Coordinates of C-alpha atoms in Angstrom, one line a residue:
M1 CA 105.8 54.2 91.8
T2 CA 102.0 54.5 90.2
H3 CA 103.5 55.9 86.3
T4 CA 101.6 57.7 84.4
E5 CA 99.3 55.7 81.7
I6 CA 100.3 58.6 79.4
E7 CA 103.6 58.1 77.3
I8 CA 105.8 61.6 77.4
T9 CA 107.8 61.6 73.9
A10 CA 109.7 64.6 72.3
E11 CA 106.5 64.9 70.0
L12 CA 104.1 65.5 73.1
V13 CA 107.0 67.9 74.0
R14 CA 106.4 69.8 71.5
D15 CA 103.2 69.7 70.8
L16 CA 103.0 70.9 74.8
L17 CA 105.1 73.6 73.4
R18 CA 103.6 74.6 69.9
D19 CA 99.7 75.2 72.2
Q20 CA 101.1 77.2 74.9
H21 CA 105.2 78.5 74.8
P22 CA 104.9 77.9 71.1
D23 CA 107.3 80.8 70.7
L24 CA 109.6 77.8 72.6
A25 CA 108.0 75.0 70.1
D26 CA 111.0 74.9 66.8
R27 CA 114.3 74.5 69.6
P28 CA 116.0 71.0 69.3
I29 CA 113.7 69.0 72.6
R30 CA 116.0 65.6 73.4
L31 CA 115.6 63.2 77.0
G32 CA 117.3 64.1 79.9
A33 CA 116.4 61.9 82.3
R34 CA 113.9 60.2 83.6
G35 CA 113.3 61.0 87.4
W36 CA 111.9 60.2 90.5
D37 CA 108.7 63.1 89.9
N38 CA 109.6 63.9 86.7
Q39 CA 111.0 63.3 84.0
L40 CA 113.7 66.0 82.4
W41 CA 113.6 66.9 78.5
R42 CA 116.7 69.4 76.9
L43 CA 115.1 72.5 75.2
G44 CA 117.6 73.1 73.1
D45 CA 120.3 74.2 74.7
D46 CA 119.8 76.2 77.8
L47 CA 116.4 75.0 78.7
A48 CA 115.3 71.7 79.6
V49 CA 111.2 70.6 80.2
R50 CA 110.2 69.4 83.7
L51 CA 107.2 67.1 83.0
P52 CA 105.2 64.5 86.2
W53 CA 105.6 61.0 85.1
A54 CA 105.5 58.9 88.5
T55 CA 104.2 59.7 91.5
P56 CA 100.9 61.6 92.6
T57 CA 102.7 64.6 94.9
A58 CA 105.5 65.7 92.2
D59 CA 102.5 68.3 90.3
A60 CA 102.6 70.6 93.4
L61 CA 106.1 70.0 93.5
L62 CA 106.5 71.7 90.6
R63 CA 104.8 75.0 91.8
K64 CA 106.6 75.0 94.7
E65 CA 109.3 75.1 92.9
Y66 CA 108.0 78.2 90.0
T67 CA 107.0 79.9 92.6
W68 CA 110.0 80.2 95.1
L69 CA 113.4 78.9 93.6
P70 CA 113.2 83.0 91.0
V71 CA 113.0 84.1 94.8
L72 CA 116.2 82.1 96.2
A73 CA 118.4 82.2 92.9
P74 CA 119.1 85.3 92.5
R75 CA 121.5 84.4 96.1
L76 CA 122.6 81.7 95.3
P77 CA 126.3 81.4 94.4
L78 CA 126.0 77.8 92.3
P79 CA 123.8 77.2 89.4
V80 CA 120.4 76.4 89.9
P81 CA 117.7 74.7 87.8
V82 CA 115.3 78.9 87.4
P83 CA 111.9 78.2 86.6
Q84 CA 110.9 80.6 83.5
R85 CA 107.3 79.7 82.7
I86 CA 105.2 77.4 83.5
G87 CA 102.1 74.9 81.5
E88 CA 98.6 74.7 82.7
P89 CA 96.8 70.9 82.8
S90 CA 95.3 70.5 79.3
A91 CA 93.4 67.8 77.4
L92 CA 97.0 67.3 75.7
F93 CA 98.8 66.1 79.1
P94 CA 96.5 66.2 82.3
R95 CA 99.0 67.7 84.5
P96 CA 101.2 70.9 85.1
W97 CA 104.5 71.3 83.8
I98 CA 107.4 73.6 83.7
V99 CA 110.5 75.4 81.1
T100 CA 113.4 75.2 83.0
T101 CA 117.3 77.1 82.2
W102 CA 119.1 73.6 82.3
V103 CA 122.7 73.4 84.0
Q104 CA 125.3 71.6 82.6
G105 CA 126.7 68.9 84.5
E106 CA 126.7 65.6 85.4
P107 CA 125.1 63.9 88.8
A108 CA 128.0 62.6 91.3
D109 CA 126.1 59.9 91.2
R110 CA 128.0 59.0 88.5
A111 CA 130.9 61.9 88.4
P112 CA 131.3 62.2 92.2
A113 CA 133.7 64.9 93.2
T114 CA 136.8 64.4 93.8
R115 CA 138.4 67.4 95.0
A116 CA 138.2 67.6 97.7
A117 CA 139.1 70.9 98.6
E118 CA 136.8 73.0 96.1
A119 CA 133.9 70.9 96.2
A120 CA 134.1 71.6 100.0
D121 CA 134.0 75.1 99.7
A122 CA 131.7 75.4 96.6
L123 CA 128.7 73.4 99.3
A124 CA 129.4 75.5 101.6
A125 CA 129.0 78.4 99.9
F126 CA 126.2 77.4 98.7
L127 CA 124.1 76.2 101.9
T128 CA 125.4 78.7 103.5
A129 CA 124.1 81.3 101.5
L130 CA 120.6 79.2 101.5
H131 CA 120.3 78.9 105.3
Q132 CA 118.8 82.1 105.2
P133 CA 115.7 82.6 107.2
A134 CA 112.0 81.2 105.8
P135 CA 109.1 84.1 105.6
G136 CA 106.4 81.9 107.5
Q137 CA 104.5 81.4 104.1
A138 CA 107.5 79.1 102.8
P139 CA 106.9 76.0 101.6
T140 CA 106.1 72.6 104.8
G141 CA 108.7 69.5 103.7
R142 CA 107.6 66.4 103.2
G143 CA 108.8 65.4 106.1
R144 CA 112.3 67.3 106.2
G145 CA 113.6 70.4 108.5
G146 CA 111.2 68.2 111.7
P147 CA 112.4 66.5 114.2
L148 CA 114.8 63.5 112.3
A149 CA 112.8 61.3 115.3
D150 CA 109.5 60.8 113.9
H151 CA 111.8 58.7 111.4
S152 CA 112.9 56.0 113.3
E153 CA 109.9 53.9 113.0
G154 CA 111.1 53.9 109.2
F155 CA 115.2 54.3 109.2
A156 CA 114.2 50.5 110.7
E157 CA 112.3 49.0 108.8
H158 CA 115.1 49.6 106.1
L159 CA 118.1 49.1 108.1
A160 CA 115.9 45.7 108.9
S161 CA 115.4 45.0 104.6
A162 CA 119.3 46.2 103.5
T163 CA 120.0 43.8 106.3
E164 CA 118.0 41.1 105.1
M165 CA 119.9 40.9 102.2
G166 CA 123.1 41.2 103.0
L167 CA 124.4 45.2 102.1
I168 CA 124.8 46.7 105.4
P169 CA 128.5 44.8 107.3
D170 CA 127.6 46.8 110.5
P171 CA 123.9 47.5 111.4
D172 CA 125.0 47.8 115.1
A173 CA 127.1 50.7 113.8
V174 CA 124.4 51.7 111.8
R175 CA 122.0 52.3 113.9
A176 CA 124.0 54.0 116.8
I177 CA 125.2 57.2 114.7
W178 CA 121.4 57.3 114.4
D179 CA 120.3 56.3 118.2
D180 CA 123.1 58.9 119.4
A181 CA 121.0 61.4 116.0
A182 CA 117.9 61.4 117.5
A183 CA 119.1 61.6 120.4
A184 CA 120.6 65.0 120.0
P185 CA 118.4 68.3 120.8
D186 CA 115.9 69.4 118.0
W187 CA 116.7 72.6 116.5
A188 CA 115.7 75.6 118.5
G189 CA 116.7 78.3 116.1
P190 CA 114.6 79.8 113.0
A191 CA 113.2 78.1 109.3
L192 CA 115.5 77.8 107.6
W193 CA 115.2 77.3 103.5
L194 CA 116.4 74.1 102.6
H195 CA 116.7 72.1 99.7
G196 CA 115.6 68.3 101.1
D197 CA 116.9 65.9 99.8
L198 CA 120.7 66.9 99.2
H199 CA 122.7 63.6 97.7
P200 CA 124.8 63.1 95.3
A201 CA 121.8 62.5 91.6
N202 CA 121.0 66.3 93.8
I203 CA 124.4 67.8 92.7
L204 CA 126.2 68.5 89.7
T205 CA 130.0 68.4 88.8
A206 CA 132.2 69.2 86.4
D207 CA 135.9 69.1 86.6
D208 CA 136.5 66.6 89.2
T209 CA 134.0 69.3 91.5
I210 CA 130.1 70.2 92.5
C211 CA 129.3 72.6 90.1
G212 CA 124.8 72.7 90.2
V213 CA 122.4 72.4 92.8
I214 CA 118.8 70.3 91.1
D215 CA 116.0 69.8 91.4
F216 CA 114.7 71.5 95.0
G217 CA 111.1 69.3 94.6
D218 CA 111.4 69.3 98.7
L219 CA 111.7 72.9 99.3
C220 CA 111.7 73.5 102.4
A221 CA 111.8 75.6 105.6
G222 CA 112.7 74.3 109.4
D223 CA 116.3 72.6 110.2
P224 CA 119.8 72.3 108.9
A225 CA 121.2 69.1 110.0
C226 CA 118.7 67.8 106.7
D227 CA 120.9 69.7 104.6
L228 CA 124.6 68.8 105.8
A229 CA 124.1 65.8 105.9
A230 CA 125.0 66.6 103.0
A231 CA 129.3 66.5 104.0
W232 CA 129.0 63.3 103.8
M233 CA 126.6 61.8 101.7
V234 CA 128.0 64.0 98.2
L235 CA 131.7 64.2 99.4
P236 CA 134.1 62.6 99.0
D237 CA 136.7 61.2 101.7
G238 CA 138.1 63.6 104.1
A239 CA 136.4 67.1 103.1
A240 CA 133.5 67.6 105.8
D241 CA 135.9 68.7 108.9
R242 CA 136.7 71.3 106.0
F243 CA 132.1 71.8 104.9
H244 CA 132.2 72.8 108.6
D245 CA 133.9 75.2 108.9
A246 CA 133.2 77.2 105.8
Y247 CA 129.8 76.6 106.4
R248 CA 128.4 79.9 108.3
P249 CA 127.7 80.0 111.4
A250 CA 129.5 77.0 112.4
P251 CA 127.3 74.1 112.9
D252 CA 126.6 73.3 117.3
P253 CA 127.6 69.7 118.1
A254 CA 123.9 68.5 118.2
T255 CA 123.2 69.8 114.8
L256 CA 126.8 67.8 113.6
R257 CA 124.6 64.7 115.4
R258 CA 121.4 64.6 113.6
A259 CA 123.5 65.9 109.8
R260 CA 124.8 62.2 110.5
G261 CA 121.4 60.7 111.2
W262 CA 119.8 62.8 108.4
A263 CA 122.9 61.2 106.2
V264 CA 123.2 57.3 108.0
G265 CA 119.2 57.5 107.1
R266 CA 119.3 58.9 103.4
A267 CA 122.0 56.7 102.4
L268 CA 120.7 53.6 104.1
S269 CA 117.8 55.0 101.7
C270 CA 119.6 55.6 98.3
V271 CA 121.3 51.8 99.1
L272 CA 117.7 50.2 98.8
I273 CA 117.2 52.6 96.4
G274 CA 120.2 51.2 94.1
E275 CA 120.1 47.9 94.8
A276 CA 116.7 47.7 93.4
G277 CA 118.5 49.3 89.8
V278 CA 120.5 46.2 90.5
R279 CA 117.7 43.7 89.9
G280 CA 115.8 45.6 87.7
R281 CA 112.8 46.6 89.5
P282 CA 111.1 49.3 89.3
G283 CA 112.1 53.0 90.3
G284 CA 116.0 51.7 91.2
K285 CA 118.9 53.0 90.8
A286 CA 122.3 50.8 90.1
T287 CA 124.1 54.1 90.3
W288 CA 122.5 55.6 93.4
G289 CA 124.4 51.8 95.4
P290 CA 128.5 52.9 95.3
P291 CA 127.8 56.9 96.7
A292 CA 125.3 55.4 99.4
H293 CA 128.2 52.7 100.4
A294 CA 130.7 55.3 101.1
A295 CA 128.8 57.2 103.1
L296 CA 128.1 54.8 105.2
R297 CA 131.8 54.2 105.6
R298 CA 132.8 57.5 105.7
L299 CA 129.8 58.3 108.6
I300 CA 131.0 54.8 111.1
A301 CA 135.1 55.5 110.4
T302 CA 134.3 58.9 111.2
A303 CA 132.2 57.7 114.3
A304 CA 132.3 59.7 118.3
W305 CA 132.8 56.2 119.6

């Protein structure tokens, strides 16, 4: 992660608003979260300001959200952060930024969904609504939604690192899930709209079930298996079958195999990010570890061999 040399503060956010959106500048401002790509600052009770702060690709991701989320949001059954305004680079801040609606809830890496049936139905309804054919001008993902086998080298590196650190009790079982998924037939249907990054920190919960979805920076078109991985990543034990029964159209066996591969790969990445957080390393997030380990346990326990 390459952190910006500019310190983002409430005073800077207010100055940016005064400069480009003065009608919003008098609202209360407080830090909401520091994410992988962006910082999120609360703007009153119903809005937020997102500013890129770490990765050089964050600018393009924000502009993508500003263009496409207002188109998709009206058909989605769960609240999502809908961009309202855009801020352009200036002498105050050299990168674009956006003002979005604020979505109430707690990230699932901190407050997991425990009402299995309700959470499975909510996630299935959301992905059924999102996974519609995308137009030809839809954005491409950062390696999301394409052939799973393209990620085999990175998976092997992550598995080796996590195993060396003693984080994976059964690396052979993890490898077997990946190998089976990578050997499954590729997606042959139309490119569908995808969230692209459905891990627990991007799912919000309230009253022990899913209440919102955030961070659409990896929004793209492709294979729905990339998103269907969330059944193992964010739902409690025993909920994946109900999710698959509720999702439409019902996923075929090859898609489920690929989804398991996306899930095991994403869980492995989150295990490493979680461990980095435990060790106090830059970019680490300690809360990502426990749900990732739980996902790996679920995947191994439900393996078909």
